[in-house]
mmCIF file of N, CA and C in Angstrom:
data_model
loop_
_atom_site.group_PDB
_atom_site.id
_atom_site.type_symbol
_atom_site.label_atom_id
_atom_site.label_comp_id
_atom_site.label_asym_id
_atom_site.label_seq_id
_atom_site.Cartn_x
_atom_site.Cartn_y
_atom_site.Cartn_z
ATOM 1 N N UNK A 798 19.466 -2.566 -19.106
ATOM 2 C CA UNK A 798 19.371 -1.161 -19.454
ATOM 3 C C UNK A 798 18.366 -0.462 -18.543
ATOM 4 N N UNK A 799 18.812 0.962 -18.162
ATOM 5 C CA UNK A 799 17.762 1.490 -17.524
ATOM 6 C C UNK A 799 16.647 1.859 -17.980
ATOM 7 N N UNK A 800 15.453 2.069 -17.105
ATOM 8 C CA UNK A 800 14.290 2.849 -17.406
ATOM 9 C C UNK A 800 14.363 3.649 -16.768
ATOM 10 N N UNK A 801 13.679 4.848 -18.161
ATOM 11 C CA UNK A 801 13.278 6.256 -17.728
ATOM 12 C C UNK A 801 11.429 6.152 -18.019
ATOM 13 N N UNK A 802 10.867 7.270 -16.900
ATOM 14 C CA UNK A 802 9.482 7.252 -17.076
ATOM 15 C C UNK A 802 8.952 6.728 -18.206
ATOM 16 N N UNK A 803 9.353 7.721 -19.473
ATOM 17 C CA UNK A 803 8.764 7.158 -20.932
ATOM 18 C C UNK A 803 8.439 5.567 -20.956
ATOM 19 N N UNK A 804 9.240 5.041 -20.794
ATOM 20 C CA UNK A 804 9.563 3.414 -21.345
ATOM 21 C C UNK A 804 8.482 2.897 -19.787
ATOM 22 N N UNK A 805 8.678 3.317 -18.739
ATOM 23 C CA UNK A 805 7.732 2.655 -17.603
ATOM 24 C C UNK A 805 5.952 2.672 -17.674
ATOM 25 N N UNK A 806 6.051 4.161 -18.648
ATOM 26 C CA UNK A 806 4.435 4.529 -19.208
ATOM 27 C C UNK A 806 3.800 3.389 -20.483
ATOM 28 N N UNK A 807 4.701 3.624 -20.883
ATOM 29 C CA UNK A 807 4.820 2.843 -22.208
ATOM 30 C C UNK A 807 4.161 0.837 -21.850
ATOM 31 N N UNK A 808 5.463 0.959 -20.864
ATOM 32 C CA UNK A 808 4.977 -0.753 -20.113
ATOM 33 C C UNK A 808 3.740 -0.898 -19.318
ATOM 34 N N UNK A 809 3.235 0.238 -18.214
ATOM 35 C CA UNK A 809 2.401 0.111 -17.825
ATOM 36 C C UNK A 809 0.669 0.841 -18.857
ATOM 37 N N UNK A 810 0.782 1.013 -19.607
ATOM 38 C CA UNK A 810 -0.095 1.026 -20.875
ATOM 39 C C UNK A 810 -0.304 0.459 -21.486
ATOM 40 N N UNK A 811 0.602 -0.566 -21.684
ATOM 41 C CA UNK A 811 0.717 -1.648 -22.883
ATOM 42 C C UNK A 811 -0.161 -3.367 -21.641
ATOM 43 N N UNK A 812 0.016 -2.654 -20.047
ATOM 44 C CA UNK A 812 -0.530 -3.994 -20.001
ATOM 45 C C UNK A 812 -1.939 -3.631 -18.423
ATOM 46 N N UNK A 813 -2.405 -2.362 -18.466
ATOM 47 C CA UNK A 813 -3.276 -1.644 -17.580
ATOM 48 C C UNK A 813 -4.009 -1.564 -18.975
ATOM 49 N N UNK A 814 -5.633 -2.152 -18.919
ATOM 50 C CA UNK A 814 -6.581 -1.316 -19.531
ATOM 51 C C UNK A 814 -6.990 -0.206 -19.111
ATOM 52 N N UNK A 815 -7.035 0.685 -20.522
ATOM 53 C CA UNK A 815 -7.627 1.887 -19.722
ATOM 54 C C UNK A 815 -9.395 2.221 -20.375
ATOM 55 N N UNK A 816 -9.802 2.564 -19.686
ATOM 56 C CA UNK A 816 -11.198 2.875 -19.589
ATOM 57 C C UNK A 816 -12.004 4.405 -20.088
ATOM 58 N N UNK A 817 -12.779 4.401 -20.955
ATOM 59 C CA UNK A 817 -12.922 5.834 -20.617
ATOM 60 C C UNK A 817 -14.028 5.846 -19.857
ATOM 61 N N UNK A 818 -14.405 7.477 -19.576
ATOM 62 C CA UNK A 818 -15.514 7.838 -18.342
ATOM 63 C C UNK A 818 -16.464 6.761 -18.128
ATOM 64 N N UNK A 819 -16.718 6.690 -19.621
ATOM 65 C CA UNK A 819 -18.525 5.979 -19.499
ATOM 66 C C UNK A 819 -18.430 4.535 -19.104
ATOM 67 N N UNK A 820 -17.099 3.782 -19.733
ATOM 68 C CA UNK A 820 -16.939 2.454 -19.102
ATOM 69 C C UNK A 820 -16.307 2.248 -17.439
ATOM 70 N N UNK A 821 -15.881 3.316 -17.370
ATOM 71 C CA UNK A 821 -15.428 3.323 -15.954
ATOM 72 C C UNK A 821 -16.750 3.514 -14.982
ATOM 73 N N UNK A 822 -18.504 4.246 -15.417
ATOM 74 C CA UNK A 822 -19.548 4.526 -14.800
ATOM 75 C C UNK A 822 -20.278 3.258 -14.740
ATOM 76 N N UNK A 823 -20.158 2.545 -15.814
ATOM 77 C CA UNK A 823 -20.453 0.895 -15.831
ATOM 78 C C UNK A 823 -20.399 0.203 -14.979
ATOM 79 N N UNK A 824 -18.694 0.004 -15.007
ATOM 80 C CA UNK A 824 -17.877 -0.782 -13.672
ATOM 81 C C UNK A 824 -18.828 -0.275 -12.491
ATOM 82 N N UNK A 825 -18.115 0.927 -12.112
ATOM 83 C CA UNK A 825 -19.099 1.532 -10.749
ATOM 84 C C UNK A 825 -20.357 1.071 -10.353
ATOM 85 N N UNK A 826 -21.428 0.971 -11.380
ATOM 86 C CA UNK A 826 -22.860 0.693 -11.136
ATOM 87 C C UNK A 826 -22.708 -0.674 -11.195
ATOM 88 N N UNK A 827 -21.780 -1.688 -11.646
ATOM 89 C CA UNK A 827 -21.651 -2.979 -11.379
ATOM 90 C C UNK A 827 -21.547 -3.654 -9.871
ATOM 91 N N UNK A 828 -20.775 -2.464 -9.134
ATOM 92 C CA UNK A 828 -20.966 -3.233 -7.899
ATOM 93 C C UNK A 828 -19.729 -3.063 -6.758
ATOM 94 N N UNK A 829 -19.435 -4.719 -7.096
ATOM 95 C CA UNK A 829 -17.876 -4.666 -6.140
ATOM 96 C C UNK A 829 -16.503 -4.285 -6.863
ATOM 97 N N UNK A 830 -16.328 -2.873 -6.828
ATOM 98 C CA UNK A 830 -14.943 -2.453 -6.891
ATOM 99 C C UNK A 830 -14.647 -1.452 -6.336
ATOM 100 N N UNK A 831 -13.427 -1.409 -6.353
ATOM 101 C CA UNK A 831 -12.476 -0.298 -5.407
ATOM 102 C C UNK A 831 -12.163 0.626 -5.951
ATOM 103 N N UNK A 832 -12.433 2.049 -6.006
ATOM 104 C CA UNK A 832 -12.322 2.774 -6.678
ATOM 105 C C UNK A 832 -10.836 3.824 -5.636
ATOM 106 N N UNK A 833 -9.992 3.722 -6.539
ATOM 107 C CA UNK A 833 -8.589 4.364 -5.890
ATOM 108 C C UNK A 833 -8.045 5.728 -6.848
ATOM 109 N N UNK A 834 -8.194 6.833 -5.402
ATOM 110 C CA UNK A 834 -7.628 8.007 -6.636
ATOM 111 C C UNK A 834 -6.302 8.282 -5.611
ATOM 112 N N UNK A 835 -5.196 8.072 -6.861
ATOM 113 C CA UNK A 835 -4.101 8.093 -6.393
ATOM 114 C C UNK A 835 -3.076 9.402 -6.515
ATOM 115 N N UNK A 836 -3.914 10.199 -6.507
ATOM 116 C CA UNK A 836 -3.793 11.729 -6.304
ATOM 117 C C UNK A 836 -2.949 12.118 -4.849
ATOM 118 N N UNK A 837 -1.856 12.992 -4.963
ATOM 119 C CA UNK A 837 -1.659 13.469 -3.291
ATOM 120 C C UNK A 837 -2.947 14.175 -2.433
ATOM 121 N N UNK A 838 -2.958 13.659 -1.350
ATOM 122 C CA UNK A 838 -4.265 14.396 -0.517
ATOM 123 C C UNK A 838 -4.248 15.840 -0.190
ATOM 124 N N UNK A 839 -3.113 16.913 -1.123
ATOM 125 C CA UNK A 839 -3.528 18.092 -1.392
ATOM 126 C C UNK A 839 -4.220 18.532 -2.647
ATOM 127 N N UNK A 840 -4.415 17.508 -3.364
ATOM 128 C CA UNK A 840 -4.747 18.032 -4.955
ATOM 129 C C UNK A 840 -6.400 17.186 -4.023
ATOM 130 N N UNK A 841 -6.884 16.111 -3.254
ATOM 131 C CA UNK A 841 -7.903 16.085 -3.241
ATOM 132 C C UNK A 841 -8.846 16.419 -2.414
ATOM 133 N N UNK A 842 -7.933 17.713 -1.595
ATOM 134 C CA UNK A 842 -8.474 18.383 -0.790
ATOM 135 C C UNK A 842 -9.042 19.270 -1.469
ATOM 136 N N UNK A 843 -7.928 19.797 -2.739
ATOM 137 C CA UNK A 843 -8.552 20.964 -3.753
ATOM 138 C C UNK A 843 -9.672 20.688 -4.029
ATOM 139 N N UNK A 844 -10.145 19.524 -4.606
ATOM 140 C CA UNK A 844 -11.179 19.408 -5.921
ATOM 141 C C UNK A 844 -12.142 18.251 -5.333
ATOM 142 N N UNK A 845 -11.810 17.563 -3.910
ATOM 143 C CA UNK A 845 -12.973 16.609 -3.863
ATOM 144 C C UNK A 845 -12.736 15.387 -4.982
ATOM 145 N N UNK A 846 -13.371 14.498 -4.466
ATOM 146 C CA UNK A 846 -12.633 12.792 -4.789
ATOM 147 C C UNK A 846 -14.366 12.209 -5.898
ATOM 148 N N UNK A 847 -14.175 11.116 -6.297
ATOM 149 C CA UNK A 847 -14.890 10.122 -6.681
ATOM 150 C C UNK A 847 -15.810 9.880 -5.422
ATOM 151 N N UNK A 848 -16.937 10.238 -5.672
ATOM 152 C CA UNK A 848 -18.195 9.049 -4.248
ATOM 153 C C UNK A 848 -17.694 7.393 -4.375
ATOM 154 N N UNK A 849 -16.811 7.873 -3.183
ATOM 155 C CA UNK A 849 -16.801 6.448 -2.718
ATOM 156 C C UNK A 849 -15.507 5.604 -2.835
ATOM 157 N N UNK A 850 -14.574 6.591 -3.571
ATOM 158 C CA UNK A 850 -13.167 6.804 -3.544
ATOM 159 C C UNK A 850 -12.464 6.543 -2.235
ATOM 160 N N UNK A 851 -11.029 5.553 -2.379
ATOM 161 C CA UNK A 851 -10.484 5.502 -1.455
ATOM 162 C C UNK A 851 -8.774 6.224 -1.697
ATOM 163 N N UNK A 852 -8.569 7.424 -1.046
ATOM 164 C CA UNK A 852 -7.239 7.924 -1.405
ATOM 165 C C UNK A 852 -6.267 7.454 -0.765
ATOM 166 N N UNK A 853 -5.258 7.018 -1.675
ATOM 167 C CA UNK A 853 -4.073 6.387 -1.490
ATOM 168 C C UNK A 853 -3.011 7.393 -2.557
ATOM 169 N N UNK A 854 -2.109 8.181 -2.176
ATOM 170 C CA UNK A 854 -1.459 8.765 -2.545
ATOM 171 C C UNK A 854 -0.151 7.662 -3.191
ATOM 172 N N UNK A 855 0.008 8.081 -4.485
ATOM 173 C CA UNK A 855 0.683 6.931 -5.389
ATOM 174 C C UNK A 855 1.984 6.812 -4.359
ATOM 175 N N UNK A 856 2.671 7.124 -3.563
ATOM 176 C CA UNK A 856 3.982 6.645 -3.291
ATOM 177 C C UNK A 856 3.360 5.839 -1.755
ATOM 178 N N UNK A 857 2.370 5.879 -1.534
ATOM 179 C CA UNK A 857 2.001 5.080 -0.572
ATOM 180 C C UNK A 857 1.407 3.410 -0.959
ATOM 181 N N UNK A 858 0.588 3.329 -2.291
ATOM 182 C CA UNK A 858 0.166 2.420 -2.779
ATOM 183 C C UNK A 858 0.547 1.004 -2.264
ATOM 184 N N UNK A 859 1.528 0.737 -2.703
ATOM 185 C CA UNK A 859 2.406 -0.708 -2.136
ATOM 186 C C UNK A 859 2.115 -0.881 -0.809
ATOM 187 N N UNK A 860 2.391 -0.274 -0.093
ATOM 188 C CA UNK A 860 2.085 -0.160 1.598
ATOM 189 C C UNK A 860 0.690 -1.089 1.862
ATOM 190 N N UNK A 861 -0.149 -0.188 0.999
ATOM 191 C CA UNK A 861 -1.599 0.018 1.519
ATOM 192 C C UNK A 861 -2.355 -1.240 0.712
ATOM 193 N N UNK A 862 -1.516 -1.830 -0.406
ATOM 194 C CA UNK A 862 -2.342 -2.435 -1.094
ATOM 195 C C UNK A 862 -1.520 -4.163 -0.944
ATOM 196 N N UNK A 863 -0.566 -3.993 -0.066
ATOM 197 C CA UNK A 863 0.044 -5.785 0.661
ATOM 198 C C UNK A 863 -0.442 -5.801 1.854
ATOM 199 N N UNK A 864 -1.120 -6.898 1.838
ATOM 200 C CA UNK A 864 -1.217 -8.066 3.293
ATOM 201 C C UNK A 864 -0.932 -8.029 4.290
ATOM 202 N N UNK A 865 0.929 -8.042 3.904
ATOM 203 C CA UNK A 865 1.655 -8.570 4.638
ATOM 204 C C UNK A 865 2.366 -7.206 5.886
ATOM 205 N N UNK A 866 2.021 -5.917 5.173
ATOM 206 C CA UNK A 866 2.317 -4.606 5.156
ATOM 207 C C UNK A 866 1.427 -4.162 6.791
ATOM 208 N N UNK A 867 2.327 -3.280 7.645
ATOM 209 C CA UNK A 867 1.551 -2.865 8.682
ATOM 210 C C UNK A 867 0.703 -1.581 8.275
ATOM 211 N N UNK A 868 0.780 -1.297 6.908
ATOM 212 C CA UNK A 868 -0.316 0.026 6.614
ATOM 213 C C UNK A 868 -1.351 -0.632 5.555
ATOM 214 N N UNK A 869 -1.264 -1.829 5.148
ATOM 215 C CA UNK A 869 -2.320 -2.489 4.526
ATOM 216 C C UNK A 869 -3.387 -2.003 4.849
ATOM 217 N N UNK A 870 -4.376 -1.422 3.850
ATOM 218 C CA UNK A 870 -5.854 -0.960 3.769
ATOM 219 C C UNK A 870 -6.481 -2.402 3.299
ATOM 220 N N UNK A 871 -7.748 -2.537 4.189
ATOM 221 C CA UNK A 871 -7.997 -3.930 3.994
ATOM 222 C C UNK A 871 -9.322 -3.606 2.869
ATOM 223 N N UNK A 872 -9.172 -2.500 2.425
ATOM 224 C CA UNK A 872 -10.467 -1.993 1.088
ATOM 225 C C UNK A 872 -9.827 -2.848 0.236
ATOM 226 N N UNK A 873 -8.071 -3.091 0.150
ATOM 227 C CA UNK A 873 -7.618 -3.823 -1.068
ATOM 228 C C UNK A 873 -7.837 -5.197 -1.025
ATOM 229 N N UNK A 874 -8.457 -5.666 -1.987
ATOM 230 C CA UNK A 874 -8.693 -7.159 -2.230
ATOM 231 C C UNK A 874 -8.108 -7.928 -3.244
ATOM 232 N N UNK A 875 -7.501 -9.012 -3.173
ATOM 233 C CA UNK A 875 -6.943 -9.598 -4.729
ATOM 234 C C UNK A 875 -8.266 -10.046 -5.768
ATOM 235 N N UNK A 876 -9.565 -10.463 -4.934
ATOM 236 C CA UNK A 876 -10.410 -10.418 -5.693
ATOM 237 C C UNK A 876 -11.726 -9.231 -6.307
ATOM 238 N N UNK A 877 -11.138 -7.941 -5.811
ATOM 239 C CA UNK A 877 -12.219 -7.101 -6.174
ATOM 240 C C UNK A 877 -11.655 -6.618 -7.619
ATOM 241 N N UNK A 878 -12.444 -5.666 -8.799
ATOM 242 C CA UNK A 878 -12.110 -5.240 -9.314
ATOM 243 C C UNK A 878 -11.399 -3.588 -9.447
ATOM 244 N N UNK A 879 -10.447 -3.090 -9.392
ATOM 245 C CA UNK A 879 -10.012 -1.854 -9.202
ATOM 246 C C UNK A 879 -9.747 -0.824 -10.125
ATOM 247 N N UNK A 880 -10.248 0.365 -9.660
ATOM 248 C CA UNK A 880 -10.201 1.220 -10.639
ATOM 249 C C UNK A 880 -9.753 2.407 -10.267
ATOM 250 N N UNK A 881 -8.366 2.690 -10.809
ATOM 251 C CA UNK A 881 -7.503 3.974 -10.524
ATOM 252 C C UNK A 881 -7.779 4.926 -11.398
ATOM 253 N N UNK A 882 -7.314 6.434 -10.646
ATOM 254 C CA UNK A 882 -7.212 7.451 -11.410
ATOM 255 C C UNK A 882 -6.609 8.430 -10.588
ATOM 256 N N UNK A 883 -6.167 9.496 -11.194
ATOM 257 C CA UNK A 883 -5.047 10.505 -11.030
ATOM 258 C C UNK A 883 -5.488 11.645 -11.573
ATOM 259 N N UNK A 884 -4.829 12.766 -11.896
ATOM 260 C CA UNK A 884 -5.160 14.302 -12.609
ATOM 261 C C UNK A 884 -4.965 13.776 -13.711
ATOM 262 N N UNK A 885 -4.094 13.453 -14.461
ATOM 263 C CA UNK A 885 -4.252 12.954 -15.668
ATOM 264 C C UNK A 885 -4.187 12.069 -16.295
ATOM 265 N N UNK A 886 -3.855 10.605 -15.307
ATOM 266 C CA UNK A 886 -3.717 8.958 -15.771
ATOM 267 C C UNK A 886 -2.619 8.649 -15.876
ATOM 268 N N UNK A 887 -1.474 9.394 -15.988
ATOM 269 C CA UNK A 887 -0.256 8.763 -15.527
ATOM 270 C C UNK A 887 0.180 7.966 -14.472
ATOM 271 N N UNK A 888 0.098 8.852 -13.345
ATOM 272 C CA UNK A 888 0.294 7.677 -11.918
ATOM 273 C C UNK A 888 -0.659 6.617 -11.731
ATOM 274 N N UNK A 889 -1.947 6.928 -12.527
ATOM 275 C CA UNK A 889 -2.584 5.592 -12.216
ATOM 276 C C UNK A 889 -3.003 4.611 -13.081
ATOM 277 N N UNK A 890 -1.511 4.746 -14.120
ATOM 278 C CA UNK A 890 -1.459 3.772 -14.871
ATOM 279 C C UNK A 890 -0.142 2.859 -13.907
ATOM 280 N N UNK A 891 0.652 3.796 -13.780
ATOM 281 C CA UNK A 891 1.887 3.088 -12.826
ATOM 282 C C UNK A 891 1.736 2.394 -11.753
ATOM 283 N N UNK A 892 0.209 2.867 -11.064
ATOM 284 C CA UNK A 892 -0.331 2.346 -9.778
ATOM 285 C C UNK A 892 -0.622 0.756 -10.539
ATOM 286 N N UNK A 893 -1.414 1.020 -11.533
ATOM 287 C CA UNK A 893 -1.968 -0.139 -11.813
ATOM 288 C C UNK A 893 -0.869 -1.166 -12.130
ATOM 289 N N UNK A 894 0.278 -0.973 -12.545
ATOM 290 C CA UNK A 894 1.311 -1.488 -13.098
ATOM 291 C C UNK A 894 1.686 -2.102 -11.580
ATOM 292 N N UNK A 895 1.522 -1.623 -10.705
ATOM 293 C CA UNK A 895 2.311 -2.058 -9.604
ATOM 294 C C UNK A 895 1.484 -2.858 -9.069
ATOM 295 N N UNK A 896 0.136 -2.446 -9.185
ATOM 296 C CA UNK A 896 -0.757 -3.773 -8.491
ATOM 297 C C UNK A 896 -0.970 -4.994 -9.210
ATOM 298 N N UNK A 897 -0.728 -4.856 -10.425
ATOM 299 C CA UNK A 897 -0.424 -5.577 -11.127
ATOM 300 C C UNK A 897 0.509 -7.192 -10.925
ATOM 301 N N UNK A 898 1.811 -6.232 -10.551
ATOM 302 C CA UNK A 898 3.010 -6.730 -10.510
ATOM 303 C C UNK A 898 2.686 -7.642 -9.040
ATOM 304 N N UNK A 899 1.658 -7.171 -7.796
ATOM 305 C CA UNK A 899 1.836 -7.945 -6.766
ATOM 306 C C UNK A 899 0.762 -8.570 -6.800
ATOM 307 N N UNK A 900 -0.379 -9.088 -7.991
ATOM 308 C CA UNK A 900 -1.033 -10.386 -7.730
ATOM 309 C C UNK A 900 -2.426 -10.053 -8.243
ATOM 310 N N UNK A 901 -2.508 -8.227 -8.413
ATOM 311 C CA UNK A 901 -4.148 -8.038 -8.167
ATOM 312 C C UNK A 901 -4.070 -8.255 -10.084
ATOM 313 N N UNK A 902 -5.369 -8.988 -10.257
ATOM 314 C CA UNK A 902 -5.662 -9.221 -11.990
ATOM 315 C C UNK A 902 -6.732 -8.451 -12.228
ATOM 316 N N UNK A 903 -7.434 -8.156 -11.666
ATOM 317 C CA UNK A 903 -8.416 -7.145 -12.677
ATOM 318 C C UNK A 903 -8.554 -5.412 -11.940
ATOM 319 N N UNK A 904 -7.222 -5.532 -13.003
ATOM 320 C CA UNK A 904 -6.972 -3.614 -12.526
ATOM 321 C C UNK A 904 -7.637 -2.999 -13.953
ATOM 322 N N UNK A 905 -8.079 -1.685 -13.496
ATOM 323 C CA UNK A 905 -8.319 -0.692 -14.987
ATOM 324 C C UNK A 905 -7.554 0.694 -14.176
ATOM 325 N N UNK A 906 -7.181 1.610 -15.507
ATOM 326 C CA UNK A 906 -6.662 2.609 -15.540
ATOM 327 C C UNK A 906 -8.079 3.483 -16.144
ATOM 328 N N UNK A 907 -8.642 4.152 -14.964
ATOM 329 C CA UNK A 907 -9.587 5.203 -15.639
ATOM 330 C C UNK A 907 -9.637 6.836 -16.023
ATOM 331 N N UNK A 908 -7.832 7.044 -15.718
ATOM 332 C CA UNK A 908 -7.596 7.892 -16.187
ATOM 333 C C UNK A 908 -7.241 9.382 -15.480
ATOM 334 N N UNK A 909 -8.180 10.465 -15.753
ATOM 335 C CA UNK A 909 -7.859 11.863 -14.784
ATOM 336 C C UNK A 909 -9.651 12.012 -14.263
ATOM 337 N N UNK A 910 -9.293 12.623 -13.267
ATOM 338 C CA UNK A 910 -9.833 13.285 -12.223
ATOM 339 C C UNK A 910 -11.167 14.133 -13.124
ATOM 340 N N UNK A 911 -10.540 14.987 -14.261
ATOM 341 C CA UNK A 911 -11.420 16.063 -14.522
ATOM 342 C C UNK A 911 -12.434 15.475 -15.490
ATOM 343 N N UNK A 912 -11.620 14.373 -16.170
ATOM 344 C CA UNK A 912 -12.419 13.740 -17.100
ATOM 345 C C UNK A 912 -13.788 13.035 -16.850
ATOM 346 N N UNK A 913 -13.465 12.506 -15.164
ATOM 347 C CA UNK A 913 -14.405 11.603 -14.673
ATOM 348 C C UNK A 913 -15.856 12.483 -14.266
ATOM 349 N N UNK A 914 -15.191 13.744 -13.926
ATOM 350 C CA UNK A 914 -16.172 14.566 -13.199
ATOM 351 C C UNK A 914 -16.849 15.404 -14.652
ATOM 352 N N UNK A 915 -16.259 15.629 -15.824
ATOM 353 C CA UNK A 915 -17.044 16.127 -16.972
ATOM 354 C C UNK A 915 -17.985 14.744 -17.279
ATOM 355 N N UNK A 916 -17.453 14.202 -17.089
ATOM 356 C CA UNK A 916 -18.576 12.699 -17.722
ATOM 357 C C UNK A 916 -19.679 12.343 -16.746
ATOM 358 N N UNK A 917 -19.851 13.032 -15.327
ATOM 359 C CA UNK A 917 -20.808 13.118 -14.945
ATOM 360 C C UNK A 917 -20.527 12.350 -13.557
ATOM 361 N N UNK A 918 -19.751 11.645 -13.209
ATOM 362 C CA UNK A 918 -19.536 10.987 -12.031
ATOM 363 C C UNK A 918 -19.446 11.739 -11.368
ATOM 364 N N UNK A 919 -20.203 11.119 -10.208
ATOM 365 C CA UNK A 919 -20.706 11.866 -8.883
ATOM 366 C C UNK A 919 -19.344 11.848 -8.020
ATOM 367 N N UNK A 920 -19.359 13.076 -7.263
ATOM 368 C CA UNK A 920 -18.160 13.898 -6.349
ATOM 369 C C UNK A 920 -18.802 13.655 -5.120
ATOM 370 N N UNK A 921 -17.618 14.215 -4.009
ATOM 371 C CA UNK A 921 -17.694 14.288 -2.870
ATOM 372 C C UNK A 921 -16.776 15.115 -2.407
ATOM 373 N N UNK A 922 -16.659 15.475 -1.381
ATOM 374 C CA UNK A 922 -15.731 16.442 -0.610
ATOM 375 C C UNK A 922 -14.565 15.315 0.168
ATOM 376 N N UNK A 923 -13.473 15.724 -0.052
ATOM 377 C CA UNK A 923 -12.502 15.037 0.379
ATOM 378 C C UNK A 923 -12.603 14.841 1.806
#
């Protein structure tokens, strides 16, 4: 049977933790992780990224986050911990679903953009 978004949100929710602000500021001050906002690079031209954010626009992800891939970003590690986010946590629950799916185990879903920046996490200019 097919999937429609609903049922793909649904799957990638049921197996992406998601985080809110303050546990996602934790992670951060913990150390080694990758912090991925999978926003298109016009929405983070608008509003400026996460300090220290690496943008990967969700239909690029796969590319950037295999090995084996000639656009592989070598920020992606199977052993770092990663932490996505989007405008509102949808795509980067799906992101996570997908990194998921190719090997990486400690993904979190931290949600939207605006949330991170009301909770106090430090910005930067895209």
């Amino acid at each position: 049977m097919a999937k429609n978004v609903k049922d793909m949100l649904a799957e990638a929710n049921s197996t992406v933790p998601k985080l809110s602000p303050a546990e996602a500021a934790e992670k951060m001050r913990s150390g080694d992780v990758l912090i991925v906002d999978v926003r298109d690079p016009t929405e983070v031209q608008q509003s400026g990224k996460i300090k220290g954010a690496v943008n990967v626009s969700r239909g690029m992800l796969e590319f950037r986050a295999d090995p084996e891939s000639q656009y592989h970003n070598s920020a992606f590690q199977k052993d770092k911990t990663i932490l996505l986010h989007c405008a509102s946590g949808g795509r980067s629950a799906l992101a996570g679903k997908s990194l998921q799916d190719m090997g990486y185990t400690d993904v979190f879903n931290i949600g939207s953009f605006k949330d991170l920046v009301e909770a106090g996490i430090d910005t930067e200019p895209a």
